[in-house]
PDB file of C-alpha atoms in Angstrom:
ATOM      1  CA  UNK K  91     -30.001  -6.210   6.846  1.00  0.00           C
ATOM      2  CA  UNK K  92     -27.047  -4.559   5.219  1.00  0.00           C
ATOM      3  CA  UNK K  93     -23.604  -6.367   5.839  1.00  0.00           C
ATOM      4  CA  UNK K  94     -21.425  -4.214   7.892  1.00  0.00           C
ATOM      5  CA  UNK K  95     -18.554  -2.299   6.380  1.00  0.00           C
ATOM      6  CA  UNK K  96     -14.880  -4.489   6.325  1.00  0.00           C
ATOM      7  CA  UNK K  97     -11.452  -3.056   5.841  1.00  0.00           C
ATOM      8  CA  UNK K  98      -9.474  -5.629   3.702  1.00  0.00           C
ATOM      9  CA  UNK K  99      -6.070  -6.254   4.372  1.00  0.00           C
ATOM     10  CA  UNK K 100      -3.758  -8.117   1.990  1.00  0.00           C
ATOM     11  CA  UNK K 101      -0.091  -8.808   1.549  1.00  0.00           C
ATOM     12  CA  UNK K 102       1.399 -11.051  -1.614  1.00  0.00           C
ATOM     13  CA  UNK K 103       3.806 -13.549  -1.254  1.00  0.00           C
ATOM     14  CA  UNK K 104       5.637 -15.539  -4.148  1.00  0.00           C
ATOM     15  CA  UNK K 105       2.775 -16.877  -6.181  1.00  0.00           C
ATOM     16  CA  UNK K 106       0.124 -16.211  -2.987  1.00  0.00           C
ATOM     17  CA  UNK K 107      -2.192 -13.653  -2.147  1.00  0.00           C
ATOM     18  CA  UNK K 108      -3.159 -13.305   1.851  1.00  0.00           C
ATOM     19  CA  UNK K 109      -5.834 -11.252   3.006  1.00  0.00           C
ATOM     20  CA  UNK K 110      -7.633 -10.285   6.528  1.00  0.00           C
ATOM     21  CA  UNK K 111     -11.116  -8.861   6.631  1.00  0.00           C
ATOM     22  CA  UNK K 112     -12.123  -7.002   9.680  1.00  0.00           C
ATOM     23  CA  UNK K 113     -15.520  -5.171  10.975  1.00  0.00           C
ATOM     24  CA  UNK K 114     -15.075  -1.580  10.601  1.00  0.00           C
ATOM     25  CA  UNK K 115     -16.246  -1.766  14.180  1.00  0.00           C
ATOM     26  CA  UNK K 116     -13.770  -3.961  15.629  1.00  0.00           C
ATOM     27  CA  UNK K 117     -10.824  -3.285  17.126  1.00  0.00           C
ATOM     28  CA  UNK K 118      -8.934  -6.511  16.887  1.00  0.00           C
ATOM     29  CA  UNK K 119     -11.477  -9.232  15.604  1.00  0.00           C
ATOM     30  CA  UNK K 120     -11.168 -10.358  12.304  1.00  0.00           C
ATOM     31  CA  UNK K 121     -14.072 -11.779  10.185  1.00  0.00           C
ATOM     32  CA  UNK K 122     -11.761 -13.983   8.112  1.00  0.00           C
ATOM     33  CA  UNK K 123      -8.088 -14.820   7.209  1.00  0.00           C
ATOM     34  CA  UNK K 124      -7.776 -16.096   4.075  1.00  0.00           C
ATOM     35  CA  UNK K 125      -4.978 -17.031   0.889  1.00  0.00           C
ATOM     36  CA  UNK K 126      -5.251 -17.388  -2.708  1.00  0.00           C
ATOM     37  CA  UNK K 127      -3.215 -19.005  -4.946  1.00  0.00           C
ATOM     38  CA  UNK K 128      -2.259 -18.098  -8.614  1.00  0.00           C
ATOM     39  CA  UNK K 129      -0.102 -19.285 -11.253  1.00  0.00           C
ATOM     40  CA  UNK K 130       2.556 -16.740 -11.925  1.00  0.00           C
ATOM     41  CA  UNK K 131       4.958 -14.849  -9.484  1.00  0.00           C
ATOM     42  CA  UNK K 132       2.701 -11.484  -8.097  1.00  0.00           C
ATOM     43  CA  UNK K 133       6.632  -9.724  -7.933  1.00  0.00           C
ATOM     44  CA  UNK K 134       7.320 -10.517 -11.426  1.00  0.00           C
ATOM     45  CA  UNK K 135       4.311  -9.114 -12.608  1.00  0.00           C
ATOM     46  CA  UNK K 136       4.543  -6.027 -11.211  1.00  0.00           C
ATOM     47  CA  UNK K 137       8.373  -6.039 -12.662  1.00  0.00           C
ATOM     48  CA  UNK K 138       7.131  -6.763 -15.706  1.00  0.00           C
ATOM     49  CA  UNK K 139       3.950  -4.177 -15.327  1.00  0.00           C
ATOM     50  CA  UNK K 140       2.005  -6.646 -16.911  1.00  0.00           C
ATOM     51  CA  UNK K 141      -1.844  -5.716 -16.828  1.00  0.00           C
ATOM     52  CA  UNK K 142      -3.260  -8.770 -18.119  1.00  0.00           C
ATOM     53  CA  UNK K 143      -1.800 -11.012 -14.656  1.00  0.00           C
ATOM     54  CA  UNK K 144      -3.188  -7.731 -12.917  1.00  0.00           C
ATOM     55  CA  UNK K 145      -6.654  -8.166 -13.830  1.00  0.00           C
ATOM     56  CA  UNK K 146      -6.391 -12.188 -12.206  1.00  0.00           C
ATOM     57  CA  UNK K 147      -5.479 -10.521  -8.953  1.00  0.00           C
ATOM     58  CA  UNK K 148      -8.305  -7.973  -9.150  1.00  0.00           C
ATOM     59  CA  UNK K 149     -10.873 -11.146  -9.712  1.00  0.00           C
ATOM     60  CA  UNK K 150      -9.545 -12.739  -6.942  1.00  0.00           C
ATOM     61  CA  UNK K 151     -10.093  -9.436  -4.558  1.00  0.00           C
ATOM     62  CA  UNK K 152     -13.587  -9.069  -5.940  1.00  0.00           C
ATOM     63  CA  UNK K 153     -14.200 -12.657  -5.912  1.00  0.00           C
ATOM     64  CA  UNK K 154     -13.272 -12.393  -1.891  1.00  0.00           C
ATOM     65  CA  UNK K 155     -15.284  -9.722  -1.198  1.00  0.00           C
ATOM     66  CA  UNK K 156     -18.313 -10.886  -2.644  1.00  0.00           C
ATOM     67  CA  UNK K 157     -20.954  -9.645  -0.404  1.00  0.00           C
ATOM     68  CA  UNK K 158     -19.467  -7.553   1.629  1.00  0.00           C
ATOM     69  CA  UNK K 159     -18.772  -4.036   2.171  1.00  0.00           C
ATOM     70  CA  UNK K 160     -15.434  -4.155   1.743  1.00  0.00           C
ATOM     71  CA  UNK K 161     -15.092  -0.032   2.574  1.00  0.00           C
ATOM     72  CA  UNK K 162     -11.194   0.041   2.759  1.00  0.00           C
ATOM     73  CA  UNK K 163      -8.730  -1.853   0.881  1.00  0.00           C
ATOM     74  CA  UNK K 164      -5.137  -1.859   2.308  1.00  0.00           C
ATOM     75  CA  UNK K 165      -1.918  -3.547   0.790  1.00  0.00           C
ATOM     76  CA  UNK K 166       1.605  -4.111   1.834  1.00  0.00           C
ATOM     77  CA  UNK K 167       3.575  -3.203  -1.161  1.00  0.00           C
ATOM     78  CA  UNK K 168       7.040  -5.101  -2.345  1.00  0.00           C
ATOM     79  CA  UNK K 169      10.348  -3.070  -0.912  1.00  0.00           C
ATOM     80  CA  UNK K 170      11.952  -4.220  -4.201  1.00  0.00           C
ATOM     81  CA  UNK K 171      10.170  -0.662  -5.851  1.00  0.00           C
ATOM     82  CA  UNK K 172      11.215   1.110  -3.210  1.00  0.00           C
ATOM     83  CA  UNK K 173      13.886   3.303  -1.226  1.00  0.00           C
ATOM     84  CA  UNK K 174      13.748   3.814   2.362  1.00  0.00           C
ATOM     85  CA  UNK K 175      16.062   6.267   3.889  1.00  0.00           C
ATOM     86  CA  UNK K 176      16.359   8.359   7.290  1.00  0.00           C
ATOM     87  CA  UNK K 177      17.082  12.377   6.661  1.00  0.00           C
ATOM     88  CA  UNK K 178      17.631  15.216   9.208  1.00  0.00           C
ATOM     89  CA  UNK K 179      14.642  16.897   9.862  1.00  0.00           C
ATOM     90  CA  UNK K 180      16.126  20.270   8.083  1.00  0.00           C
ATOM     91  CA  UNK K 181      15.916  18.289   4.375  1.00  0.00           C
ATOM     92  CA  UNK K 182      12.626  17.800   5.404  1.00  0.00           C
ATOM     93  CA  UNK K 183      11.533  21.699   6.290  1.00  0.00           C
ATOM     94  CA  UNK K 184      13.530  22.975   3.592  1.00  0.00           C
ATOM     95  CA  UNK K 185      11.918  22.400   0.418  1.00  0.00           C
ATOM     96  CA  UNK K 186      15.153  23.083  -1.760  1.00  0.00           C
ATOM     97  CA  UNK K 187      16.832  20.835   0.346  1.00  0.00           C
ATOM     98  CA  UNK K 188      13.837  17.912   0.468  1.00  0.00           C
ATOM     99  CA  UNK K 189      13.941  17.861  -3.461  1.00  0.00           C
ATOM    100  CA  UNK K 190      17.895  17.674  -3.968  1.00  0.00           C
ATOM    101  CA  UNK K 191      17.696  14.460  -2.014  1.00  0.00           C
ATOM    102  CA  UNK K 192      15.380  12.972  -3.667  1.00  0.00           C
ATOM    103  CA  UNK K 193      16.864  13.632  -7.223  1.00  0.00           C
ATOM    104  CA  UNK K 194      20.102  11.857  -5.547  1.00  0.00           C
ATOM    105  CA  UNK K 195      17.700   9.229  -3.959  1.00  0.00           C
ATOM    106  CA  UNK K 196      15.819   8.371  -6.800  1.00  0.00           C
ATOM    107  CA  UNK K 197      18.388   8.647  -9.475  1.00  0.00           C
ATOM    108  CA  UNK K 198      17.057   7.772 -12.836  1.00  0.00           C
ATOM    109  CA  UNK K 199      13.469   8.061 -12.064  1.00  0.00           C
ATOM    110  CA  UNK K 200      11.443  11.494 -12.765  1.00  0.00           C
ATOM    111  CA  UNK K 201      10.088  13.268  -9.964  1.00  0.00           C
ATOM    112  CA  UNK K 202       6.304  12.610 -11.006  1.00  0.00           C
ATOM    113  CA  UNK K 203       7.043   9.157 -11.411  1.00  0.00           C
ATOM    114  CA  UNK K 204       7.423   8.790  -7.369  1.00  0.00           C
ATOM    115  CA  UNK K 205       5.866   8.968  -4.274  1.00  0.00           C
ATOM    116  CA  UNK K 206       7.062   9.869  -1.133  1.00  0.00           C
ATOM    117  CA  UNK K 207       5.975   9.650   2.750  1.00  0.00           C
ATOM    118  CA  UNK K 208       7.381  10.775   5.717  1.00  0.00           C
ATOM    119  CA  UNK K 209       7.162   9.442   9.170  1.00  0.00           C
ATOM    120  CA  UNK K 210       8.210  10.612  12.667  1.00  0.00           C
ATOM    121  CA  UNK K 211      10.763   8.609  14.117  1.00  0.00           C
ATOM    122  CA  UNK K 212      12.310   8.446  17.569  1.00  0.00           C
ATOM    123  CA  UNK K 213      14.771  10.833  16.655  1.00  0.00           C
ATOM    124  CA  UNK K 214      13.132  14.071  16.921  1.00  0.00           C
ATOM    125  CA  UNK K 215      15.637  15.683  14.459  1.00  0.00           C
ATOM    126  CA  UNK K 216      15.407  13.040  11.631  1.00  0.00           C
ATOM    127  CA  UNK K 217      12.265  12.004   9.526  1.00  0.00           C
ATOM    128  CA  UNK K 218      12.054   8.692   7.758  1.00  0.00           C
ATOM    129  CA  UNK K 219      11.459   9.101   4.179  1.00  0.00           C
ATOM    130  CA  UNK K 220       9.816   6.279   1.913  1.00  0.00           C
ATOM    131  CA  UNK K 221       9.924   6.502  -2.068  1.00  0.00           C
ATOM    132  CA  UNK K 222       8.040   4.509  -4.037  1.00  0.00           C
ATOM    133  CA  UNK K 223       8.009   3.831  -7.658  1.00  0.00           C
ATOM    134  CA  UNK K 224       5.034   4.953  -9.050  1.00  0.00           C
ATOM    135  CA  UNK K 225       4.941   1.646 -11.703  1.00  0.00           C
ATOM    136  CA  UNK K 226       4.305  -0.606  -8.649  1.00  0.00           C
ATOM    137  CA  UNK K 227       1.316   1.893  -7.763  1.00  0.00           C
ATOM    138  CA  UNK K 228      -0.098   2.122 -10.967  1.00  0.00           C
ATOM    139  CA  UNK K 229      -0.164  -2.137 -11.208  1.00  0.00           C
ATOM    140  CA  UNK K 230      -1.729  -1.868  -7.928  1.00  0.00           C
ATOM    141  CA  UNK K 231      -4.160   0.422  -8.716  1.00  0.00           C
ATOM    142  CA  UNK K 232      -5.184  -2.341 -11.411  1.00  0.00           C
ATOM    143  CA  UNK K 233      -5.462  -4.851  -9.014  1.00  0.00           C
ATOM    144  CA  UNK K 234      -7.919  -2.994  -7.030  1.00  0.00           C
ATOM    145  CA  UNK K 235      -9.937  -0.893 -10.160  1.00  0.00           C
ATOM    146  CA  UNK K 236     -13.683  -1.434  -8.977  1.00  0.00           C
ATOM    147  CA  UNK K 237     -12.730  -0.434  -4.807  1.00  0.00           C
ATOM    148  CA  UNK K 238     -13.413   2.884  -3.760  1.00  0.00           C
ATOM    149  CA  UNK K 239     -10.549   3.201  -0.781  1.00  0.00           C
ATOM    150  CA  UNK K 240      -7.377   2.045  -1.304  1.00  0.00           C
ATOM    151  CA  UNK K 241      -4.006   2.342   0.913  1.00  0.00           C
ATOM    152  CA  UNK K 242      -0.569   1.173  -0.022  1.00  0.00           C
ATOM    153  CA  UNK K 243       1.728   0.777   2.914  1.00  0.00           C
ATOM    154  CA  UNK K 244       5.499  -0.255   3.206  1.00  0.00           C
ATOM    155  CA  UNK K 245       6.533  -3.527   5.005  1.00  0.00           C
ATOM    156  CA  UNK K 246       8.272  -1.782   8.064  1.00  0.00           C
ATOM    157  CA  UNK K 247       4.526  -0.519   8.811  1.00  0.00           C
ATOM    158  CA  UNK K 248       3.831  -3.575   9.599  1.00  0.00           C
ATOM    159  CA  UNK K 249       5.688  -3.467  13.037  1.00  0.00           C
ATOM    160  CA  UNK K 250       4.271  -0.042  13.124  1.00  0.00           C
ATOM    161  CA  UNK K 251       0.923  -1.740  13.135  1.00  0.00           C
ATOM    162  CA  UNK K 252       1.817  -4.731  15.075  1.00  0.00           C
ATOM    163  CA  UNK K 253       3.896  -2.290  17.987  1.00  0.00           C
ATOM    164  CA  UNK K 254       0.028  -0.398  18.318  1.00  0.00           C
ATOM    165  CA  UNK K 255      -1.965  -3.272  18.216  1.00  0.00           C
ATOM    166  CA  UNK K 256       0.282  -4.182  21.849  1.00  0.00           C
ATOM    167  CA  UNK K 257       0.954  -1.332  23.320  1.00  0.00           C
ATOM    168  CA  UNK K 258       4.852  -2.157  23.461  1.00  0.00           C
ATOM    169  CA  UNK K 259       6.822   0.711  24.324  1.00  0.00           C
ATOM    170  CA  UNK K 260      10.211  -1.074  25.185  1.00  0.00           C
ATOM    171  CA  UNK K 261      12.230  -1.908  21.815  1.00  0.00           C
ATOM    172  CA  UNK K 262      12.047  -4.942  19.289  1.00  0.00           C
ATOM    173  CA  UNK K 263      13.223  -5.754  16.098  1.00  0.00           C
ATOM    174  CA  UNK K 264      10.292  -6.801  13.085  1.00  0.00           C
ATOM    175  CA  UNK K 265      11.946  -9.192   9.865  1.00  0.00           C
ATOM    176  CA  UNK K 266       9.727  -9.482   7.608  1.00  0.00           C
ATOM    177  CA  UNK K 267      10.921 -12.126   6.012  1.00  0.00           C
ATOM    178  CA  UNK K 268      10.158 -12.560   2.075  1.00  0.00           C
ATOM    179  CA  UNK K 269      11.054 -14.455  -0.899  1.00  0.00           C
ATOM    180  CA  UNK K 270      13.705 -12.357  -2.478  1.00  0.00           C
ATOM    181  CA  UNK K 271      13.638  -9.682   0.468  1.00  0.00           C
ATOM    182  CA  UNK K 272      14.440  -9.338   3.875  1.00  0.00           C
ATOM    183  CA  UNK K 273      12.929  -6.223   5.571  1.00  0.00           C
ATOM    184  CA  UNK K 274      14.592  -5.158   8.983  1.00  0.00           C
ATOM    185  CA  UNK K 275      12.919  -2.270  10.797  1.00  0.00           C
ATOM    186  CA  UNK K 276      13.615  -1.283  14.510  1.00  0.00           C
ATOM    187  CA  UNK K 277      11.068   0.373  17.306  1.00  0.00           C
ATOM    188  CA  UNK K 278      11.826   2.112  20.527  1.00  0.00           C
ATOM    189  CA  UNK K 279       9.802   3.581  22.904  1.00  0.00           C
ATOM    190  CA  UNK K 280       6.384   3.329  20.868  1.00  0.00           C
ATOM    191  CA  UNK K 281       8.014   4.915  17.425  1.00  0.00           C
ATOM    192  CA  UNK K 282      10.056   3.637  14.797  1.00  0.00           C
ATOM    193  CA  UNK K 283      13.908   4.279  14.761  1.00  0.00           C
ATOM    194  CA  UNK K 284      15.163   2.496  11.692  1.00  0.00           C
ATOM    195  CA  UNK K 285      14.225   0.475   8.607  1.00  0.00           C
ATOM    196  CA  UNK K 286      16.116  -1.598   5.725  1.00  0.00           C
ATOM    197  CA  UNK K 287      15.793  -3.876   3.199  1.00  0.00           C
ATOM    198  CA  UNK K 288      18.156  -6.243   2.191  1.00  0.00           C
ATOM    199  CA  UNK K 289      17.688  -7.922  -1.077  1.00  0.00           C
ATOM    200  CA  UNK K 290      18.434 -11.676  -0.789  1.00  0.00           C
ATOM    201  CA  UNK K 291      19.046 -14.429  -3.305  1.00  0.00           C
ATOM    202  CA  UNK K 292      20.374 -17.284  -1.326  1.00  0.00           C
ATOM    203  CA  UNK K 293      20.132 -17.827   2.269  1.00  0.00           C
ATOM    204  CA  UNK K 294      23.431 -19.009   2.524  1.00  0.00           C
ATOM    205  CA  UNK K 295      24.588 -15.256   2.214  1.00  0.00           C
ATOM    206  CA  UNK K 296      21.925 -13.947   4.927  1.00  0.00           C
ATOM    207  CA  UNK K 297      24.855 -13.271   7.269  1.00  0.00           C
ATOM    208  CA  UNK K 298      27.354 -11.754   4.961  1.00  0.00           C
ATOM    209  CA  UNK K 299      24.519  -9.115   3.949  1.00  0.00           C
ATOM    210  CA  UNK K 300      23.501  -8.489   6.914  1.00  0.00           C
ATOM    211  CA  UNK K 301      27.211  -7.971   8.016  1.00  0.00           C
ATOM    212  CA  UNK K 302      27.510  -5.823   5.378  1.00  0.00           C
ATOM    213  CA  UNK K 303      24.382  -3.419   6.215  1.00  0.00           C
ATOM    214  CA  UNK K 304      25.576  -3.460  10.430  1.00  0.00           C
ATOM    215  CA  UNK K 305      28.971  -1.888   9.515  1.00  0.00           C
ATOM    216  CA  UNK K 306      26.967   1.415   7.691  1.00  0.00           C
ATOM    217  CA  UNK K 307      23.391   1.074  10.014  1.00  0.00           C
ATOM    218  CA  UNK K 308      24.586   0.879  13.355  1.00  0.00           C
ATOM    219  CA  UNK K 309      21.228   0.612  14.927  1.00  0.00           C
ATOM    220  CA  UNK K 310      21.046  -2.830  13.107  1.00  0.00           C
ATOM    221  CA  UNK K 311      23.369  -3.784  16.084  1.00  0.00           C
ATOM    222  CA  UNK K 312      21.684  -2.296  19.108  1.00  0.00           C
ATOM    223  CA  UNK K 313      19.963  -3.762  21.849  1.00  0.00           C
ATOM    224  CA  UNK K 314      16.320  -4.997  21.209  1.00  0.00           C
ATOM    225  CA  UNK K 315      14.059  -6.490  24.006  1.00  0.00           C
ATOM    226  CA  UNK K 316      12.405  -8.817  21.351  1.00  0.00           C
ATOM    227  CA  UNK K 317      12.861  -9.671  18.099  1.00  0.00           C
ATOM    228  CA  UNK K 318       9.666 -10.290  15.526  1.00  0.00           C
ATOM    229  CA  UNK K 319       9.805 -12.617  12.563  1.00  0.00           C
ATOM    230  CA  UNK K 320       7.231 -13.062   9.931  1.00  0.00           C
ATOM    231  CA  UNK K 321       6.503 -14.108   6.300  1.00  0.00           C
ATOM    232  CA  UNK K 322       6.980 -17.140   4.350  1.00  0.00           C
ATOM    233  CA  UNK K 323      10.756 -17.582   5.191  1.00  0.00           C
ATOM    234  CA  UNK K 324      10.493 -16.915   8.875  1.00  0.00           C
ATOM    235  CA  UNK K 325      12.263 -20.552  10.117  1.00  0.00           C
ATOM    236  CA  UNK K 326      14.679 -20.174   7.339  1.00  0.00           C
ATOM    237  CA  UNK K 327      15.720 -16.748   8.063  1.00  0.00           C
ATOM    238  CA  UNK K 328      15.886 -17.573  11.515  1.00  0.00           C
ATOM    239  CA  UNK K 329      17.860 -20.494  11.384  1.00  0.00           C
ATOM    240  CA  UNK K 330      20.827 -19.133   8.908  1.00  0.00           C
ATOM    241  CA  UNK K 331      20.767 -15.921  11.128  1.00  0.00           C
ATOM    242  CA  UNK K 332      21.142 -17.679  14.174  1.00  0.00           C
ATOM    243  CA  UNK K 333      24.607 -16.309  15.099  1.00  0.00           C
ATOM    244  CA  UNK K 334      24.397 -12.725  14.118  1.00  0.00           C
ATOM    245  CA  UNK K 335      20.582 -12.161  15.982  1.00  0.00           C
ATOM    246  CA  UNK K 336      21.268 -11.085  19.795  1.00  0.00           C
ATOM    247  CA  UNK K 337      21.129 -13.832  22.160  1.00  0.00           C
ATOM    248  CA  UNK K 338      19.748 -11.329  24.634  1.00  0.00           C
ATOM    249  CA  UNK K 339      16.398 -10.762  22.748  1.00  0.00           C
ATOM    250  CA  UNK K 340      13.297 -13.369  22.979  1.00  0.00           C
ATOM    251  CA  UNK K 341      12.525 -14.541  19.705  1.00  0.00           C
ATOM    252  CA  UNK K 342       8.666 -14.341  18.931  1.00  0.00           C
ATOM    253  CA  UNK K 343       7.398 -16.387  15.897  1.00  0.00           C
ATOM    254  CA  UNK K 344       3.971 -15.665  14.708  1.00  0.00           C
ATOM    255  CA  UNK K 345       2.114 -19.277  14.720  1.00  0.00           C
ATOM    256  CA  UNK K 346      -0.936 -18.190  16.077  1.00  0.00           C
ATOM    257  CA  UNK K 347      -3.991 -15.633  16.922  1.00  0.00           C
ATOM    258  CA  UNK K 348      -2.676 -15.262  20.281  1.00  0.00           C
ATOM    259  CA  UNK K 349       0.940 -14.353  18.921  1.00  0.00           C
ATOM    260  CA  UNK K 350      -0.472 -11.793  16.886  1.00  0.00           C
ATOM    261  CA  UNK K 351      -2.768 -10.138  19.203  1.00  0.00           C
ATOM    262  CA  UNK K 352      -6.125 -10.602  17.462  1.00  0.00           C
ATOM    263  CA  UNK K 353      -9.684 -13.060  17.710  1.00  0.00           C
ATOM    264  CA  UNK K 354     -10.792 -14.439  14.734  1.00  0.00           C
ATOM    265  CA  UNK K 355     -13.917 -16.607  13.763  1.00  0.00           C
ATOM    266  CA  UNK K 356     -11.850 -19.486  13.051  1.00  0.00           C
ATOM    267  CA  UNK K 357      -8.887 -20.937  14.936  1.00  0.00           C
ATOM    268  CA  UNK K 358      -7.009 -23.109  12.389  1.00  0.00           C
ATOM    269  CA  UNK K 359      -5.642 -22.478   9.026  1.00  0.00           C
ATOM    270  CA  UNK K 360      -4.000 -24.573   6.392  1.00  0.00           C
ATOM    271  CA  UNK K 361      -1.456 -22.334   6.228  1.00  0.00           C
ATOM    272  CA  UNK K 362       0.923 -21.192   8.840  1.00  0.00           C
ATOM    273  CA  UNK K 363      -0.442 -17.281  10.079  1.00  0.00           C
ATOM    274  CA  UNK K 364       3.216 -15.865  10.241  1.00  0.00           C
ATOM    275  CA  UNK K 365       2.568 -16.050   6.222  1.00  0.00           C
ATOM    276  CA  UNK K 366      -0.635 -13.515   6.545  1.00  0.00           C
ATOM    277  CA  UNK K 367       0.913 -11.301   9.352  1.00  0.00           C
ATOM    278  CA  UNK K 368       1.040  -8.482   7.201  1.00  0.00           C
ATOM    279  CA  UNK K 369      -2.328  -8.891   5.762  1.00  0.00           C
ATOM    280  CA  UNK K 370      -3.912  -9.323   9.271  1.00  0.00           C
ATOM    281  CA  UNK K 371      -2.020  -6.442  10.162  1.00  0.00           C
ATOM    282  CA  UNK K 372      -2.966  -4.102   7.639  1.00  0.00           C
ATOM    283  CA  UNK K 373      -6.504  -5.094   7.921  1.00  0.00           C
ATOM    284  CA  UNK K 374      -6.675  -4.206  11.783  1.00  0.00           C
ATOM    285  CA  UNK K 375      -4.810  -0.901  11.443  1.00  0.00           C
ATOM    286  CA  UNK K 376      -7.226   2.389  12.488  1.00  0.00           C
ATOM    287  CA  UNK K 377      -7.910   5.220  10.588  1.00  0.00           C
TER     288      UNK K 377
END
């Protein structure tokens, strides 16, 4: 008997690979959750578009998929290649108008070396636009050579994901909080509002940045019923953020299955699960 087809989920963190395997016909049951380790930074070798580290990280996928019918392949890509912006919705039905913003957006880069994707946003006259550099895509697309179906998706998808997966309607706030990155992306009323990334080197400044991005993104600073924090720096972004995050909002680590919103075949990891949120989230999301 033939295994059943999986969509794989994966998000990279520092020198870490997480990934999520789900039945194509489950909803929220997961197969396994899973990490692997390497020996170089996955961010600096996409900075560094080197092919050679690529190829490791392709092994690995192949290596963990090994049996199965791994039909999709989704991945949550590094904000660091790319430029996230709301627009009114008339830059987005004009086409003159669509492509003089993104020559100002993505100043220095050639149109055909970018992507873009628009999403709907609670604001029916703006549209969130997401560009992505197109050298991140290509080391990517090494990474996953031999799969048929692949899907890159932004970090502020993840609450997208996470905001279906349990039905909330009401309004929260997702952190996904990286090494070198802290994305902030806000829902309301089952659609996202707002996203942002703010590039961090030391935690110590957390609160002067994010001071810094409030004063121009003013829904940074409105009222969320809940606020969301995963990835590897979770506790530490939480703790140095402490007196800028509303006091009104319940806090919701991710620490385990129940958290999430998903089953899985085991129960315990040697690793803590807010680390392969975004994996587990990317492998439950529906066509």
């Amino acid at each position: 008997m033939s295994e059943p087809a999986h969509v794989l989920g994966i998000s990279f963190s520092g020198n870490a690979l997480y990934y999520a395997l789900r039945p194509k016909n489950e909803t929220s049951y997961l197969s396994y959750i899973g990490k692997a380790d390497f020996s170089f930074s996955v961010l600096d070798a996409f900075r560094n578009a080197d092919e050679q580290l690529c190829t490791h990280i392709h092994r690995a996928i192949s290596k963990i998929t090994t049996g199965l019918n791994a039909e999709t392949i989704r991945i949550v890509s590094f904000p660091q290649f790319e430029c996230w912006t709301s627009l009114p919705k008339l830059a987005y039905d004009v086409p003159a108008e669509r492509e003089a913003h993104l020559k100002l957006l993505a100043f220095g880069l050639e149109r055909r070396n970018i992507e873009t994707t628009w999403f709907e946003t609670s604001i029916q006259d703006f549209r969130f636009l997401c560009i992505r550099d197109l050298t991140m895509v290509k080391m990517l697309n090494a990474c996953t050579a031999s799969f048929f179906s692949t899907e890159y998706c932004s970090d502020f998808e993840v609450g997208m994901e996470w905001m279906k997966l349990t039905g909330n309607s009401g309004s929260f706030l997702a952190l996904g909080c990286g090494h070198e990155s802290l994305s902030v992306s806000s829902f309301v009323l089952g659609k996202l509002r707002a996203a942002t990334s703010i590039r961090q080197t030391r935690p110590e400044n957390l609160v002067y940045a994010w001071r810094q991005n409030e004063a121009s993104l003013s829904w940074m600073n409105g009222y969320h019923d809940e606020i969301l924090l995963y990835g590897p720096n979770a506790d530490l972004v939480r703790n140095h953020l402490a007196p800028v995050l509303e006091t009104g909002a319940g806090i919701r680590n991710i620490s385990s299955l129940d958290d999430i919103g998903v089953q899985a075949a085991e129960q315990t990891y040697s690793f803590p699960l807010q680390h392969a949120f975004p994996a587990i989230m990317m492998a439950v999301k529906q066509d």
